[in-house]
Short mmCIF file of C-alpha atoms in Angstrom, two decimals:
data_model
loop_
_atom_site.label_atom_id
_atom_site.label_comp_id
_atom_site.label_asym_id
_atom_site.label_seq_id
_atom_site.Cartn_x
_atom_site.Cartn_y
_atom_site.Cartn_z
CA MET O 1 97.10 22.37 98.98
CA LYS O 2 97.00 25.57 96.98
CA GLU O 3 94.91 28.48 98.20
CA LYS O 4 92.82 30.69 95.99
CA LYS O 5 93.48 34.41 96.30
CA ILE O 6 90.16 34.99 98.03
CA GLN O 7 90.99 32.27 100.58
CA THR O 8 94.37 33.84 101.33
CA ILE O 9 92.79 37.28 101.69
CA SER O 10 90.03 35.94 103.95
CA ARG O 11 92.53 34.13 106.16
CA GLU O 12 94.74 37.18 106.52
CA MET O 13 91.79 39.47 107.29
CA LYS O 14 90.56 37.13 110.04
CA HIS O 15 94.07 36.89 111.46
CA HIS O 16 94.39 40.68 111.79
CA LEU O 17 90.88 41.31 113.17
CA PRO O 18 91.57 40.81 116.94
CA PHE O 19 94.71 42.96 116.96
CA THR O 20 93.10 45.85 115.08
CA LEU O 21 90.02 45.81 117.31
CA GLY O 22 92.14 45.74 120.47
CA ALA O 23 94.44 48.49 119.20
CA SER O 24 91.46 50.71 118.32
CA LEU O 25 89.97 50.37 121.79
CA PHE O 26 93.37 50.96 123.44
CA ALA O 27 93.97 54.09 121.34
CA GLY O 28 90.48 55.38 122.08
CA ILE O 29 90.97 54.94 125.83
CA LEU O 30 94.44 56.51 125.74
CA VAL O 31 93.31 59.57 123.77
CA ALA O 32 90.18 59.93 125.93
CA VAL O 33 92.30 59.94 129.11
CA PHE O 34 94.68 62.59 127.76
CA TYR O 35 91.73 64.59 126.46
CA TYR O 36 90.16 64.47 129.91
CA LEU O 37 93.38 65.59 131.60
CA GLY O 38 93.93 68.51 129.26
CA ARG O 39 93.62 69.81 125.72
CA VAL O 40 95.10 67.52 123.07
CA PRO O 41 96.77 69.34 120.10
CA SER O 42 94.79 67.19 117.67
CA GLU O 43 95.56 69.04 114.44
CA GLU O 44 99.30 69.10 115.10
CA LEU O 45 99.29 65.42 116.03
CA PHE O 46 97.34 64.56 112.88
CA GLU O 47 99.92 66.41 110.77
CA ILE O 48 102.56 64.11 112.30
CA ALA O 49 100.59 60.85 112.38
CA HIS O 50 99.33 60.94 108.78
CA PRO O 51 102.72 61.29 107.00
CA ALA O 52 104.19 58.71 109.38
CA HIS O 53 101.28 56.39 108.57
CA VAL O 54 101.84 56.82 104.82
CA ALA O 55 105.56 56.05 105.24
CA VAL O 56 105.12 52.81 107.22
CA SER O 57 102.23 51.75 104.97
CA ALA O 58 104.53 52.09 101.96
CA VAL O 59 107.17 50.03 103.79
CA ALA O 60 104.70 47.22 104.52
CA THR O 61 103.17 47.16 101.04
CA SER O 62 106.43 47.26 99.06
CA ALA O 63 108.11 44.80 101.47
CA LEU O 64 105.43 42.17 100.92
CA TYR O 65 105.46 42.63 97.14
CA TRP O 66 109.27 42.67 96.93
CA LYS O 67 109.47 39.50 98.99
CA TYR O 68 107.71 37.57 96.25
CA LYS O 69 108.65 39.55 93.14
CA LYS O 70 111.97 41.33 92.78
CA SER O 71 110.82 44.24 90.64
CA ILE O 72 112.03 47.63 91.84
CA TRP O 73 109.63 49.76 89.81
CA GLU O 74 106.59 47.64 90.55
CA SER O 75 107.39 47.46 94.27
CA VAL O 76 107.93 51.22 94.52
CA LEU O 77 104.83 52.05 92.48
CA ILE O 78 102.58 49.66 94.39
CA GLY O 79 104.03 50.87 97.70
CA ILE O 80 103.42 54.55 96.87
CA VAL O 81 99.98 54.17 95.30
CA GLY O 82 98.75 51.78 97.97
CA ALA O 83 100.04 53.89 100.87
CA ILE O 84 98.69 57.23 99.66
CA SER O 85 95.32 56.06 98.34
CA ILE O 86 94.43 53.74 101.21
CA GLY O 87 96.01 56.05 103.79
CA SER O 88 93.88 58.94 102.55
CA LEU O 89 90.78 56.77 102.83
CA SER O 90 91.46 55.55 106.37
CA ASP O 91 92.86 58.80 107.81
CA VAL O 92 90.68 61.37 106.02
CA VAL O 93 87.79 60.20 103.85
CA PHE O 94 86.29 57.61 106.20
CA PRO O 95 86.70 59.76 109.36
CA PHE O 96 85.19 62.70 107.45
CA LEU O 97 82.17 60.60 106.47
CA ALA O 98 81.86 59.10 109.95
CA GLY O 99 82.07 62.51 111.60
CA ASN O 100 79.34 63.97 109.43
CA LEU O 101 77.23 60.84 109.85
CA LEU O 102 77.32 61.57 113.59
CA SER O 103 76.57 65.29 113.00
CA LEU O 104 80.00 66.43 114.16
CA ASP O 105 80.33 69.00 111.32
CA THR O 106 83.67 67.48 110.29
CA THR O 107 85.50 69.50 107.63
CA PHE O 108 87.57 68.04 104.77
CA HIS O 109 91.37 68.26 104.87
CA LEU O 110 93.38 66.13 102.40
CA PRO O 111 97.17 66.28 102.88
CA ILE O 112 98.07 64.81 99.46
CA ILE O 113 96.39 67.85 97.86
CA GLU O 114 97.59 70.43 100.37
CA GLU O 115 101.12 69.05 100.92
CA PRO O 116 101.86 66.81 97.90
CA LEU O 117 105.66 66.94 98.11
CA LEU O 118 105.67 65.86 101.75
CA ILE O 119 103.25 62.96 101.26
CA LEU O 120 104.87 61.75 98.02
CA GLY O 121 108.30 62.06 99.62
CA VAL O 122 107.52 59.96 102.69
CA ALA O 123 105.71 57.39 100.52
CA LEU O 124 108.73 57.08 98.21
CA PHE O 125 111.08 56.77 101.19
CA GLY O 126 108.91 54.06 102.73
CA ALA O 127 108.55 52.11 99.48
CA VAL O 128 112.31 52.04 98.89
CA LEU O 129 113.02 51.12 102.52
CA GLY O 130 110.50 48.28 102.33
CA MET O 131 112.36 46.56 99.51
CA TYR O 132 115.64 46.38 101.38
CA SER O 133 114.48 45.56 104.89
CA ASP O 134 112.56 42.70 106.43
CA LEU O 135 110.12 44.98 108.21
CA PHE O 136 106.70 43.77 107.06
CA ARG O 137 105.46 42.61 110.46
CA VAL O 138 106.89 45.59 112.33
CA SER O 139 105.65 48.12 109.79
CA HIS O 140 102.17 46.54 109.68
CA VAL O 141 101.81 46.89 113.46
CA LEU O 142 103.01 50.51 113.31
CA HIS O 143 100.75 51.09 110.32
CA VAL O 144 97.66 50.03 112.26
CA PHE O 145 98.55 52.09 115.34
CA LEU O 146 99.42 55.22 113.35
CA SER O 147 96.27 54.93 111.25
CA ILE O 148 94.12 54.60 114.37
CA PHE O 149 95.66 57.68 115.95
CA ALA O 150 95.55 59.65 112.68
CA SER O 151 91.84 58.86 112.27
CA LEU O 152 91.05 59.83 115.86
CA PHE O 153 93.08 63.04 115.66
CA TYR O 154 91.43 63.94 112.33
CA ILE O 155 87.95 63.72 113.85
CA LEU O 156 89.05 65.65 116.95
CA ALA O 157 90.88 68.33 114.94
CA PHE O 158 88.29 69.03 112.27
CA SER O 159 85.00 68.46 114.11
CA ILE O 160 83.06 70.13 116.89
CA GLU O 161 84.48 69.62 120.38
CA LEU O 162 83.92 66.19 121.93
CA ASN O 163 84.07 64.92 125.49
CA SER O 164 85.95 61.81 126.65
CA LEU O 165 82.88 59.59 126.34
CA GLY O 166 82.38 60.72 122.76
CA ILE O 167 85.97 59.82 121.95
CA LEU O 168 85.49 56.31 123.34
CA LEU O 169 82.34 55.83 121.26
CA ILE O 170 84.08 57.09 118.12
CA SER O 171 86.93 54.62 118.64
CA GLY O 172 84.49 51.88 117.58
CA LEU O 173 83.92 53.63 114.27
CA VAL O 174 87.65 54.21 113.93
CA PHE O 175 88.15 50.45 114.09
CA LEU O 176 86.04 50.08 110.94
CA THR O 177 87.78 52.97 109.17
CA VAL O 178 91.18 51.42 109.92
CA TYR O 179 90.71 47.64 109.76
CA VAL O 180 89.56 47.36 106.16
CA PRO O 181 91.85 50.00 104.57
CA CYS O 182 94.99 48.92 106.45
CA CYS O 183 94.54 45.26 105.58
CA ILE O 184 93.72 46.16 101.99
CA SER O 185 96.85 48.31 101.72
CA ASP O 186 99.30 45.91 103.41
CA ILE O 187 97.87 42.52 102.40
CA VAL O 188 95.12 42.55 99.77
CA PHE O 189 96.67 45.16 97.47
CA PRO O 190 100.02 43.33 97.00
CA ILE O 191 98.34 39.89 96.72
CA LEU O 192 96.16 41.11 93.85
CA PHE O 193 99.30 41.82 91.80
CA LEU O 194 100.95 38.43 92.37
CA ASN O 195 100.60 35.82 89.63
CA LYS O 196 100.21 32.41 91.26
CA PRO O 197 100.61 30.56 94.58
CA CYS O 198 103.89 28.95 95.56
CA GLU O 199 104.15 25.26 94.64
CA SER O 200 105.56 24.30 98.05
CA CYS O 201 103.39 26.27 100.48
CA GLY O 202 100.33 27.13 98.41
CA HIS O 203 100.46 30.82 99.34
CA TRP O 204 100.46 33.59 96.76
CA HIS O 205 103.92 34.33 95.34
CA ASP O 206 105.21 35.48 92.02
CA GLY O 207 106.19 32.74 89.65
CA LYS O 208 109.60 34.23 88.80
#
């Protein structure tokens, strides 16, 4: 039986919900413990986590698209655009909004504007790697973890100082800022560009 796109998207989102929620809570607890034991270099860690997140996001997005449609330019373009746009939302825009919603005086810091060559470079590398490696599942897991840590480190780096309890509470908001963008980038975004479901399995593939 063939699935509609919305059914495929809904199924995939439900499938990834438990893992993302668990990973968010685990990351929140881990960061809170380290924060309690000593100062965490949040800004430096964000500067590492965000480019790494963009790279693995590009791998996952281009890998899924390439699996069903062997178009180099489309796979690379979708990988780069999806990784940078959605990565900026989950790592920067949503944490910025969440921080200010909670009166944390979070400031705005967008790496694609401040370091465009670095972000474009890692996105291009990830998109090309994704086409020639079967790394979708691995890169999606890394994508979620890196996005969670990048979001947490962004709030810690560019907001007023928080205690360990505050970090744990924020990890719940981080789940929301990560779950939707990561699944959109890795799953929804590529599916939207595929033409029709496979005749044999009913899932969304390209017809070529």
